[in-house]
Tab-separated table of C-alpha atoms and ligand atoms in Angstrom:
chain	number	residue	atom	x	y	z
A	174	UNK	CA	97.521	3.340	-2.804
A	175	UNK	CA	94.966	4.002	0.041
A	176	UNK	CA	91.114	4.655	0.050
A	177	UNK	CA	89.913	7.437	1.722
A	178	UNK	CA	85.965	7.711	2.605
A	179	UNK	CA	84.243	9.392	4.171
A	180	UNK	CA	82.918	8.514	7.303
A	181	UNK	CA	79.409	9.195	8.364
A	182	UNK	CA	80.264	9.231	12.415
A	183	UNK	CA	83.300	10.684	12.690
A	184	UNK	CA	82.175	12.916	9.519
A	185	UNK	CA	85.950	13.049	8.587
A	186	UNK	CA	87.401	11.416	5.185
A	187	UNK	CA	89.370	8.622	6.588
A	188	UNK	CA	91.840	5.502	5.282
A	189	UNK	CA	90.232	2.223	4.949
A	190	UNK	CA	92.084	-0.291	6.535
A	191	UNK	CA	90.878	-4.196	7.223
A	192	UNK	CA	91.254	-4.292	10.915
A	193	UNK	CA	91.268	-7.735	12.278
A	194	UNK	CA	94.382	-9.977	12.161
A	195	UNK	CA	93.118	-12.192	8.747
A	196	UNK	CA	93.500	-8.707	6.952
A	197	UNK	CA	90.014	-9.690	5.954
A	198	UNK	CA	88.070	-6.238	4.839
A	199	UNK	CA	84.438	-6.807	6.567
A	200	UNK	CA	82.254	-4.862	4.767
A	201	UNK	CA	78.703	-5.364	5.219
A	202	UNK	CA	76.139	-3.497	2.577
A	203	UNK	CA	72.482	-2.940	3.730
A	204	UNK	CA	70.198	-4.453	0.989
A	205	UNK	CA	66.802	-3.981	-0.998
A	206	UNK	CA	63.238	-5.027	0.442
A	207	UNK	CA	62.073	-7.885	-1.955
A	208	UNK	CA	58.371	-6.882	-2.573
A	209	UNK	CA	58.657	-5.581	-5.529
A	210	UNK	CA	61.339	-4.745	-8.681
A	211	UNK	CA	63.495	-1.954	-7.201
A	212	UNK	CA	63.968	1.415	-8.540
A	213	UNK	CA	66.983	3.320	-10.070
A	214	UNK	CA	67.557	5.416	-6.409
A	215	UNK	CA	67.991	1.754	-5.034
A	216	UNK	CA	70.666	0.883	-8.291
A	217	UNK	CA	72.559	4.416	-7.505
A	218	UNK	CA	73.210	3.031	-3.719
A	219	UNK	CA	73.578	-0.551	-5.407
A	220	UNK	CA	75.980	0.316	-8.034
A	221	UNK	CA	77.962	3.392	-5.882
A	222	UNK	CA	79.081	0.197	-2.643
A	223	UNK	CA	79.719	-2.280	-6.395
A	224	UNK	CA	82.388	0.422	-7.022
A	225	UNK	CA	83.330	0.084	-3.467
A	226	UNK	CA	83.679	-3.635	-3.635
A	227	UNK	CA	85.663	-3.530	-6.536
A	228	UNK	CA	88.038	-1.085	-5.445
A	229	UNK	CA	88.773	-2.490	-2.075
A	230	UNK	CA	89.271	-6.300	-3.721
A	231	UNK	CA	92.178	-4.407	-6.195
A	232	UNK	CA	93.119	-2.580	-3.274
A	233	UNK	CA	93.388	-5.641	-0.684
A	234	UNK	CA	93.131	-8.988	-2.787
A	235	UNK	CA	90.772	-10.763	-4.535
A	236	UNK	CA	90.475	-12.721	-1.281
A	237	UNK	CA	90.914	-10.336	0.988
A	238	UNK	CA	87.257	-8.591	0.475
A	239	UNK	CA	84.634	-10.245	2.799
A	240	UNK	CA	81.271	-8.282	1.086
A	241	UNK	CA	78.101	-9.402	2.757
A	242	UNK	CA	74.094	-7.743	1.926
A	243	UNK	CA	71.185	-8.438	3.075
A	244	UNK	CA	67.499	-9.152	1.473
A	245	UNK	CA	64.522	-7.615	3.860
A	246	UNK	CA	62.027	-10.585	3.087
A	247	UNK	CA	60.106	-9.992	6.267
A	248	UNK	CA	58.887	-6.849	6.631
A	249	UNK	CA	55.498	-4.522	6.421
A	250	UNK	CA	55.643	-4.017	3.338
A	251	UNK	CA	56.405	-8.229	1.753
A	252	UNK	CA	53.673	-9.020	4.117
A	253	UNK	CA	51.400	-6.427	2.823
A	254	UNK	CA	52.203	-7.165	-0.736
A	255	UNK	CA	51.679	-11.087	0.593
A	256	UNK	CA	48.874	-10.950	1.687
A	257	UNK	CA	47.053	-7.947	-1.527
A	258	UNK	CA	47.802	-11.167	-3.787
A	259	UNK	CA	46.245	-13.796	-2.231
A	260	UNK	CA	50.297	-15.767	-2.110
A	261	UNK	CA	52.774	-16.919	0.599
A	262	UNK	CA	55.296	-14.445	1.769
A	263	UNK	CA	57.976	-17.082	0.597
A	264	UNK	CA	56.890	-16.657	-3.059
A	265	UNK	CA	56.812	-13.374	-3.814
A	266	UNK	CA	59.417	-12.388	-2.040
A	267	UNK	CA	61.313	-15.450	-4.080
A	268	UNK	CA	59.635	-13.969	-6.542
A	269	UNK	CA	61.827	-10.011	-6.495
A	270	UNK	CA	64.666	-11.741	-5.081
A	271	UNK	CA	65.400	-13.263	-8.097
A	272	UNK	CA	64.248	-9.989	-10.167
A	273	UNK	CA	67.178	-7.731	-8.095
A	274	UNK	CA	70.074	-10.418	-9.000
A	275	UNK	CA	68.663	-10.595	-12.639
A	276	UNK	CA	69.258	-6.250	-12.373
A	277	UNK	CA	72.212	-6.422	-10.218
A	278	UNK	CA	73.456	-9.049	-12.586
A	279	UNK	CA	72.266	-6.448	-15.699
A	280	UNK	CA	73.917	-3.379	-13.779
A	281	UNK	CA	77.470	-5.469	-14.206
A	282	UNK	CA	77.236	-5.613	-10.409
A	283	UNK	CA	79.699	-8.358	-8.571
A	284	UNK	CA	77.950	-11.014	-6.242
A	285	UNK	CA	78.331	-10.677	-2.059
A	286	UNK	CA	80.295	-13.141	-0.474
A	287	UNK	CA	77.375	-13.650	0.941
A	288	UNK	CA	73.475	-12.492	1.017
A	289	UNK	CA	71.476	-13.839	4.390
A	290	UNK	CA	67.364	-13.123	4.586
A	291	UNK	CA	65.942	-11.936	7.917
A	292	UNK	CA	62.545	-14.578	7.548
A	293	UNK	CA	66.215	-18.063	6.812
A	294	UNK	CA	65.375	-19.565	9.812
A	295	UNK	CA	68.723	-19.834	10.947
A	296	UNK	CA	68.905	-15.967	10.617
A	297	UNK	CA	65.557	-15.820	12.522
A	298	UNK	CA	67.207	-17.511	15.605
A	299	UNK	CA	70.218	-15.514	15.460
A	300	UNK	CA	67.723	-12.065	15.694
A	301	UNK	CA	66.394	-13.857	18.550
A	302	UNK	CA	69.107	-14.496	20.331
A	303	UNK	CA	70.056	-11.163	20.559
A	304	UNK	CA	67.284	-9.719	21.441
A	305	UNK	CA	67.634	-12.358	24.588
A	306	UNK	CA	71.306	-10.986	24.924
A	307	UNK	CA	69.625	-7.469	25.121
A	308	UNK	CA	66.664	-8.345	27.383
A	309	UNK	CA	68.730	-10.143	29.460
A	310	UNK	CA	71.497	-7.059	29.888
A	311	UNK	CA	68.254	-4.341	30.385
A	312	UNK	CA	68.378	-3.243	27.772
A	313	UNK	CA	65.588	-4.314	26.600
A	314	UNK	CA	62.065	-5.293	27.548
A	315	UNK	CA	58.436	-6.752	26.838
A	316	UNK	CA	55.490	-4.670	25.688
A	317	UNK	CA	52.121	-6.068	26.867
A	318	UNK	CA	51.150	-6.949	23.832
A	319	UNK	CA	53.731	-9.211	23.516
A	320	UNK	CA	56.337	-7.391	21.790
A	321	UNK	CA	60.216	-6.408	22.464
A	322	UNK	CA	61.511	-2.845	22.336
A	323	UNK	CA	64.785	-1.404	22.632
A	324	UNK	CA	65.228	0.878	26.492
A	325	UNK	CA	67.151	4.155	23.666
A	326	UNK	CA	68.211	5.716	27.704
A	327	UNK	CA	69.559	2.503	28.317
A	328	UNK	CA	72.231	3.484	25.803
A	329	UNK	CA	73.760	6.573	26.681
A	330	UNK	CA	75.870	6.871	22.925
A	331	UNK	CA	72.389	6.819	20.773
A	332	UNK	CA	72.169	9.454	18.358
A	333	UNK	CA	76.224	10.195	17.643
A	334	UNK	CA	75.948	8.759	14.183
A	335	UNK	CA	72.490	10.909	12.995
A	336	UNK	CA	72.951	13.541	15.735
A	337	UNK	CA	69.221	13.030	16.637
A	338	UNK	CA	69.485	14.680	20.258
A	339	UNK	CA	71.235	17.488	18.530
A	340	UNK	CA	68.295	17.300	15.798
A	341	UNK	CA	66.047	17.084	18.200
A	342	UNK	CA	66.743	20.501	20.401
A	343	UNK	CA	66.763	22.026	16.734
A	344	UNK	CA	63.636	21.540	15.025
A	345	UNK	CA	62.359	19.714	18.917
A	346	UNK	CA	60.140	16.150	17.752
A	347	UNK	CA	62.659	14.269	15.195
A	348	UNK	CA	62.796	10.947	17.312
A	349	UNK	CA	59.261	10.957	17.635
A	350	UNK	CA	59.302	9.549	13.779
A	351	UNK	CA	59.646	6.391	15.535
A	352	UNK	CA	56.277	6.695	16.938
A	353	UNK	CA	54.822	4.498	15.773
A	354	UNK	CA	52.971	2.085	18.202
A	355	UNK	CA	53.612	4.808	20.979
A	356	UNK	CA	51.267	2.945	23.473
A	357	UNK	CA	53.040	-0.372	24.253
A	358	UNK	CA	56.542	1.603	24.195
A	359	UNK	CA	57.810	3.206	27.435
A	360	UNK	CA	58.964	5.985	25.906
A	361	UNK	CA	58.574	7.820	22.087
A	362	UNK	CA	62.065	7.122	20.986
A	363	UNK	CA	62.226	3.518	22.000
A	364	UNK	CA	61.553	1.582	18.900
A	365	UNK	CA	60.273	-2.836	17.998
A	366	UNK	CA	63.485	-5.491	18.399
A	367	UNK	CA	60.313	-7.826	17.892
A	368	UNK	CA	56.862	-7.367	16.810
A	369	UNK	CA	53.825	-9.336	18.383
A	370	UNK	CA	51.794	-11.274	15.768
A	371	UNK	CA	48.477	-9.397	14.541
A	372	UNK	CA	45.687	-10.849	12.585
A	373	UNK	CA	46.627	-8.754	9.460
A	374	UNK	CA	50.586	-10.797	9.504
A	375	UNK	CA	48.752	-13.969	8.181
A	376	UNK	CA	50.851	-17.577	8.883
A	377	UNK	CA	53.992	-15.549	9.441
A	378	UNK	CA	55.280	-15.453	12.497
A	379	UNK	CA	58.398	-17.338	14.791
A	380	UNK	CA	58.178	-18.275	18.182
A	381	UNK	CA	59.232	-15.521	20.167
A	382	UNK	CA	62.420	-14.692	22.458
A	383	UNK	CA	62.265	-16.094	26.065
A	384	UNK	CA	58.273	-14.302	27.293
A	385	UNK	CA	57.716	-12.357	23.948
A	386	UNK	CA	54.932	-13.741	21.614
A	387	UNK	CA	55.521	-15.230	18.462
A	388	UNK	CA	55.822	-13.106	16.051
A	389	UNK	CA	58.296	-11.286	13.498
A	390	UNK	CA	61.718	-9.316	14.381
A	391	UNK	CA	61.649	-5.825	13.848
A	392	UNK	CA	63.645	-4.651	11.254
A	393	UNK	CA	66.709	-3.061	12.580
A	394	UNK	CA	67.829	-6.577	14.260
A	395	UNK	CA	68.165	-8.557	10.815
A	396	UNK	CA	71.111	-6.716	10.093
A	397	UNK	CA	72.949	-6.263	13.940
A	398	UNK	CA	72.440	-10.514	14.200
A	399	UNK	CA	73.166	-11.412	10.519
A	400	UNK	CA	76.389	-8.816	10.294
A	401	UNK	CA	77.193	-10.464	13.506
A	402	UNK	CA	76.674	-14.064	12.725
A	403	UNK	CA	78.328	-13.397	9.642
A	404	UNK	CA	81.197	-11.169	9.412
A	405	UNK	CA	81.575	-10.311	13.519
A	406	UNK	CA	80.954	-8.508	16.543
A	407	UNK	CA	83.037	-5.387	14.392
A	408	UNK	CA	82.982	-5.314	10.833
A	409	UNK	CA	85.523	-2.191	8.580
A	410	UNK	CA	82.723	-0.753	7.432
A	411	UNK	CA	79.184	-0.646	7.125
A	412	UNK	CA	77.308	1.335	4.003
A	413	UNK	CA	73.610	1.950	2.591
A	414	UNK	CA	71.759	5.534	1.508
A	415	UNK	CA	71.320	8.424	3.464
A	416	UNK	CA	67.471	7.658	4.340
A	417	UNK	CA	69.619	4.213	6.276
A	418	UNK	CA	71.210	6.820	8.445
A	419	UNK	CA	68.583	7.994	11.090
A	420	UNK	CA	67.041	5.669	12.161
A	421	UNK	CA	68.390	2.015	10.699
A	422	UNK	CA	72.057	2.910	11.470
A	423	UNK	CA	70.996	4.748	14.677
A	424	UNK	CA	69.359	2.060	16.119
A	425	UNK	CA	71.921	-1.501	14.374
A	426	UNK	CA	74.490	0.827	16.644
A	427	UNK	CA	72.725	1.015	19.876
A	428	UNK	CA	71.186	-3.490	19.574
A	429	UNK	CA	75.180	-4.284	18.293
A	430	UNK	CA	76.920	-2.655	20.808
A	431	UNK	CA	74.578	-2.661	23.639
A	432	UNK	CA	74.336	-6.972	23.372
A	433	UNK	CA	78.438	-7.290	22.026
A	434	UNK	CA	80.425	-4.777	24.172
A	435	UNK	CA	82.541	-3.996	21.442
A	436	UNK	CA	82.398	-1.128	18.166
A	437	UNK	CA	79.775	-2.043	15.848
A	438	UNK	CA	81.805	-0.684	12.746
A	439	UNK	CA	85.276	1.196	12.375
A	440	UNK	CA	84.150	3.295	8.756
A	441	UNK	CA	80.039	4.278	7.860
A	442	UNK	CA	79.010	5.703	4.598
A	443	UNK	CA	76.282	7.088	3.152
A	444	UNK	CA	75.612	7.480	-0.667
A	445	UNK	CA	72.773	10.197	-1.797
A	446	UNK	CA	69.800	10.024	-3.274
A	447	UNK	CA	69.015	9.733	-7.367
A	448	UNK	CA	66.859	12.456	-7.674
A	449	UNK	CA	64.069	12.153	-10.875
A	450	UNK	CA	63.712	15.305	-13.147
A	451	UNK	CA	64.995	16.802	-9.841
A	452	UNK	CA	62.078	15.358	-8.032
A	453	UNK	CA	62.266	12.414	-5.441
A	454	UNK	CA	60.763	9.780	-6.844
A	455	UNK	CA	57.697	8.190	-6.327
A	456	UNK	CA	54.649	6.626	-7.974
A	457	UNK	CA	52.541	9.247	-7.955
A	458	UNK	CA	54.213	11.823	-9.333
A	459	UNK	CA	54.712	8.996	-12.195
A	460	UNK	CA	59.201	9.736	-12.465
A	461	UNK	CA	59.910	6.421	-10.981
A	462	UNK	CA	61.583	3.958	-13.176
A	463	UNK	CA	63.185	0.300	-12.636
A	464	UNK	CA	66.012	-1.082	-15.272
A	465	UNK	CA	62.513	-2.420	-16.919
A	466	UNK	CA	61.417	1.193	-18.021
A	467	UNK	CA	64.551	2.165	-19.497
A	468	UNK	CA	65.143	-1.165	-21.452
A	469	UNK	CA	62.299	-0.635	-22.802
A	470	UNK	CA	62.534	3.343	-23.907
A	471	UNK	CA	65.790	1.671	-25.645
A	472	UNK	CA	68.602	2.048	-22.997
A	473	UNK	CA	71.218	-0.301	-22.108
A	474	UNK	CA	72.258	-1.827	-18.705
A	475	UNK	CA	75.561	0.060	-19.281
A	476	UNK	CA	74.386	3.437	-19.866
A	477	UNK	CA	71.973	3.512	-16.022
A	478	UNK	CA	75.496	1.833	-14.859
A	479	UNK	CA	77.662	5.181	-16.328
A	480	UNK	CA	74.941	7.838	-14.991
A	481	UNK	CA	74.558	6.234	-11.728
A	482	UNK	CA	78.316	6.950	-11.299
A	483	UNK	CA	78.402	9.909	-13.269
A	484	UNK	CA	77.862	12.136	-10.919
A	485	UNK	CA	79.625	12.575	-6.997
A	486	UNK	CA	77.902	9.733	-4.627
A	487	UNK	CA	77.959	11.952	-1.826
A	488	UNK	CA	75.892	14.533	-3.535
A	489	UNK	CA	71.539	14.303	-4.946
A	490	UNK	CA	72.079	13.240	-8.815
A	491	UNK	CA	69.594	14.781	-10.903
A	492	UNK	CA	68.662	11.672	-13.510
A	493	UNK	CA	67.250	12.677	-16.673
A	494	UNK	CA	66.790	10.942	-20.306
A	495	UNK	CA	68.885	12.898	-21.042
A	496	UNK	CA	71.794	11.761	-18.861
A	497	UNK	CA	71.713	8.327	-20.561
A	498	UNK	CA	71.987	9.212	-24.271
A	499	UNK	CA	74.975	10.919	-23.268
A	500	UNK	CA	75.815	7.867	-21.031
A	501	UNK	CA	75.383	5.493	-23.699
A	502	UNK	CA	77.418	8.338	-26.006
A	503	UNK	CA	80.250	7.815	-23.870
A	504	UNK	CA	80.397	4.286	-24.060
A	505	UNK	CA	80.327	4.528	-27.589
A	506	UNK	CA	83.622	6.446	-27.652
A	507	UNK	CA	84.760	3.810	-24.859
A	508	UNK	CA	84.354	1.408	-26.821
A	509	UNK	CA	86.219	2.261	-29.916
A	510	UNK	CA	88.875	3.372	-27.845
A	511	UNK	CA	88.780	-0.695	-26.703
A	512	UNK	CA	89.059	-1.674	-29.753
A	513	UNK	CA	91.913	0.497	-31.223
A	514	UNK	CA	94.059	-0.796	-27.891
A	515	UNK	CA	92.992	-4.246	-29.517
A	516	UNK	CA	94.407	-4.112	-33.111
A	517	UNK	CA	97.401	-2.500	-31.499
A	518	UNK	CA	99.254	-5.629	-29.790
A	519	UNK	CA	102.155	-3.778	-29.555
A	520	UNK	CA	100.404	-1.029	-27.321
A	521	UNK	CA	102.819	0.400	-24.309
A	522	UNK	CA	103.930	-1.630	-21.790
A	523	UNK	CA	101.897	-2.204	-18.825
A	524	UNK	CA	104.386	-0.127	-15.553
A	525	UNK	CA	104.351	2.706	-18.303
A	526	UNK	CA	99.906	2.448	-18.769
A	527	UNK	CA	98.780	1.538	-15.591
A	528	UNK	CA	100.540	5.228	-14.327
A	529	UNK	CA	99.076	7.233	-17.055
A	530	UNK	CA	95.397	6.207	-15.987
A	531	UNK	CA	96.807	6.789	-11.908
A	532	UNK	CA	95.073	10.058	-12.329
A	533	UNK	CA	91.086	8.209	-12.477
A	534	UNK	CA	92.669	6.230	-9.632
A	535	UNK	CA	93.842	8.623	-7.879
A	536	UNK	CA	90.047	10.333	-8.445
A	537	UNK	CA	88.096	7.138	-6.968
A	538	UNK	CA	90.587	6.478	-3.559
A	539	UNK	CA	89.913	10.574	-3.040
A	540	UNK	CA	86.141	9.393	-1.650
A	541	UNK	CA	84.625	7.925	-4.911
A	542	UNK	CA	84.953	11.156	-6.866
A	543	UNK	CA	83.669	9.416	-9.696
A	544	UNK	CA	82.791	12.242	-11.416
A	545	UNK	CA	86.516	13.537	-11.286
A	546	UNK	CA	87.545	9.676	-12.656
A	547	UNK	CA	85.384	10.128	-15.359
A	548	UNK	CA	87.097	13.540	-16.552
A	549	UNK	CA	90.067	12.053	-16.111
A	550	UNK	CA	89.026	8.864	-18.206
A	551	UNK	CA	88.285	10.928	-21.328
A	552	UNK	CA	91.004	13.040	-21.602
A	553	UNK	CA	93.157	10.459	-22.089
A	554	UNK	CA	90.643	8.974	-24.263
A	555	UNK	CA	91.251	11.838	-25.851
A	556	UNK	CA	94.499	11.690	-26.140
A	557	UNK	CA	94.820	8.149	-28.328
A	558	UNK	CA	95.232	5.701	-27.653
A	559	UNK	CA	99.504	5.629	-28.362
A	560	UNK	CA	101.333	4.113	-25.528
A	561	UNK	CA	99.033	1.878	-23.999
A	562	UNK	CA	98.156	-1.083	-23.024
A	563	UNK	CA	94.952	-2.763	-23.761
A	564	UNK	CA	95.771	-5.011	-19.933
A	565	UNK	CA	95.934	-1.216	-18.103
A	566	UNK	CA	92.947	0.199	-19.623
A	567	UNK	CA	90.637	-3.546	-18.397
A	568	UNK	CA	91.955	-2.531	-15.343
A	569	UNK	CA	90.554	0.760	-15.050
A	570	UNK	CA	86.807	-0.885	-16.714
A	571	UNK	CA	86.651	-3.741	-13.869
A	572	UNK	CA	87.569	-0.570	-10.934
A	573	UNK	CA	84.507	1.337	-12.994
A	574	UNK	CA	82.537	-2.179	-14.030
A	575	UNK	CA	81.760	-0.950	-17.412
A	576	UNK	CA	81.163	-3.896	-19.533
A	577	UNK	CA	81.886	-2.248	-23.131
A	578	UNK	CA	79.873	-5.494	-25.137
A	579	UNK	CA	77.532	-4.277	-27.724
A	580	UNK	CA	74.530	-4.026	-26.264
A	581	UNK	CA	72.408	-6.729	-27.327
A	582	UNK	CA	68.278	-6.192	-28.684
A	583	UNK	CA	65.985	-7.020	-25.749
A	584	UNK	CA	64.103	-10.284	-26.837
A	585	UNK	CA	60.638	-10.209	-27.577
A	586	UNK	CA	59.970	-13.174	-29.275
A	587	UNK	CA	57.220	-14.425	-26.283
A	588	UNK	CA	54.832	-17.179	-27.493
A	589	UNK	CA	52.035	-16.498	-29.120
A	590	UNK	CA	50.426	-19.175	-26.683
A	591	UNK	CA	52.353	-17.985	-23.399
A	592	UNK	CA	51.574	-14.549	-23.442
A	593	UNK	CA	47.580	-15.565	-24.323
A	594	UNK	CA	48.346	-17.468	-20.494
A	595	UNK	CA	50.187	-13.753	-19.165
A	596	UNK	CA	46.629	-12.382	-19.880
A	597	UNK	CA	44.696	-14.406	-18.909
A	598	UNK	CA	46.553	-14.412	-15.411
A	599	UNK	CA	46.802	-10.857	-15.554
A	600	UNK	CA	42.931	-10.384	-16.014
A	601	UNK	CA	41.534	-12.986	-13.103
A	602	UNK	CA	44.817	-10.737	-10.911
A	603	UNK	CA	42.682	-7.728	-11.602
A	604	UNK	CA	39.558	-9.251	-11.266
A	605	UNK	CA	41.044	-9.955	-7.127
A	606	UNK	CA	40.581	-14.016	-8.444
A	607	UNK	CA	44.152	-14.813	-6.912
A	608	UNK	CA	43.319	-18.254	-6.680
A	609	UNK	CA	42.881	-18.484	-10.682
A	610	UNK	CA	46.201	-16.450	-10.634
A	611	UNK	CA	48.432	-18.670	-8.786
A	612	UNK	CA	47.234	-21.039	-11.084
A	613	UNK	CA	47.942	-19.408	-13.825
A	614	UNK	CA	51.361	-18.245	-13.182
A	615	UNK	CA	52.359	-22.394	-11.879
A	616	UNK	CA	51.299	-23.126	-15.462
A	617	UNK	CA	53.242	-20.269	-17.053
A	618	UNK	CA	56.222	-21.476	-14.725
A	619	UNK	CA	56.314	-24.825	-15.918
A	620	UNK	CA	56.327	-23.375	-19.883
A	621	UNK	CA	59.858	-21.817	-18.779
A	622	UNK	CA	58.202	-18.612	-18.213
A	623	UNK	CA	58.437	-15.935	-15.417
A	624	UNK	CA	56.037	-13.334	-14.791
A	625	UNK	CA	56.982	-10.118	-12.880
A	626	UNK	CA	54.482	-8.122	-12.030
A	627	UNK	CA	53.933	-4.275	-11.656
A	628	UNK	CA	51.678	-1.819	-10.504
A	629	UNK	CA	49.924	-1.335	-14.009
A	630	UNK	CA	51.053	-3.735	-15.960
A	631	UNK	CA	54.020	-7.163	-15.985
A	632	UNK	CA	56.828	-8.494	-18.194
A	633	UNK	CA	57.866	-12.528	-19.205
A	634	UNK	CA	61.484	-13.464	-18.837
A	635	UNK	CA	62.399	-16.850	-19.338
A	636	UNK	CA	62.829	-19.096	-16.278
A	637	UNK	CA	66.459	-19.043	-14.904
A	638	UNK	CA	68.143	-22.138	-14.839
B	56	AMP	P1	65.252	-0.248	0.085
B	56	AMP	O1	64.455	-1.508	-0.251
B	56	AMP	O2	64.074	0.841	0.722
B	56	AMP	O3	65.659	-0.834	1.944
B	56	AMP	O4	66.475	0.930	0.136
B	56	AMP	C1	67.697	-0.164	-0.594
B	56	AMP	C2	68.271	0.968	-0.722
B	56	AMP	O5	68.735	1.661	-1.438
B	56	AMP	C3	69.010	1.186	0.234
B	56	AMP	O6	70.323	2.022	0.717
B	56	AMP	C4	68.078	2.737	0.187
B	56	AMP	O7	69.205	4.222	1.476
B	56	AMP	C5	68.486	3.351	-1.133
B	56	AMP	N1	67.866	4.278	-2.340
B	56	AMP	C6	65.909	4.121	-1.538
B	56	AMP	N2	65.671	5.570	-2.392
B	56	AMP	C7	66.910	5.592	-2.770
B	56	AMP	C8	66.974	6.838	-4.015
B	56	AMP	N3	65.824	7.983	-4.078
B	56	AMP	N4	68.568	6.796	-4.246
B	56	AMP	C9	69.103	6.605	-4.008
B	56	AMP	N5	69.258	5.570	-3.254
B	56	AMP	C10	68.491	5.636	-3.119
B	57	ZN	ZN1	70.815	-2.714	7.053
């Protein structure tokens, strides 16, 4: 049963197929910016992509899917955070990468096969060499300050994904949204491939491409370069949240196609945003949740995963705490059903049971209709466990990534001396004594604890072995 998925470029729902002769499906998913804990909106996107990865594995075979998800570990936000905290950039991004991995594991997301980092010297070289090719071909130019910009007018296909030119006609100035640093550029729609070093970048810099100054890569080039280096010039599927459609993905297409002279991605997929209580999530509205915030309220990561998958991924989903209560109760039903299947060792044969679950896969293969799949799942569960094999049900659970083991209560047994050290470090940080705060963090790490900072507080976790 082929997987059909909406393609943002052609605006059609098309079958996913590996285009290369080796039959390996090449899948690139834009990853997080690691400067703080990812919020549950980010995790909606990552959980939807994890569902896609699981369906691809079931369809093509686990060894025939190559899933790459990058880490943006150098950009304005990460650099600003490192400056504010008086810590090296690599320390900050390592801390939040670890946190991201821990949250992904709690949400039962499979690890991507490769997770390249933009600031890895190996990938800095790949980005620099791609920029050099673009300069040689006349698609990029050095600006007066030593930065390098992509010349949008050199790529006639620009705007095909986001229909930005049509939008330009309608609303006037969509392209001007990339107008930062406008005086350095030949045209306001051009975008940075390489950013010349500025004093606020501190010691974050690498030698630039050709005649450019030392500096750091622009954001968009990392995905073009890392995708090319790991998956080749043409990939089968490229994904992200809707906000990445423009300018990020539009710019990736321009860079990759001008450099490589061939199609960048056969299929583009964008999932919609998560809203909280009907509003865009933001710190100032106080409606921004992380996984830890929800765990502190007593909810399990499995319930969050369930809630994030419960709405159609191409529609905005309104998150409420009530939806988590509903998810906990749905999981309870599924747990009870699974237990019944284990008790009846004589449950139906596999093939017949698989056909019972067909409506679930039919819905998932129809543009990831998760809402339809959960509906079909509960129609089956409500009918009872007769003639269903546990193995067939487990395939459904694998596809959805639902882990039905009982949630364990979060551990709070932090030793008093560790809690005291953490308090001391927090106070030092609040009073901007970053040297002392840094030294105390090292003491905590040596004692086996990682301190995770948030704007308004912190949490402690045992250091991962
Ligand atoms: P970032 O860490 O900002 O680069 O974002 C990581 C991913 O989360 C990207 O694919 C974004 O499109 C996605 N994202 C950001 N905000 C939301 C949201 N409110 N709902 C769903 N996905 C989001
Ligand atoms: Zn990207």
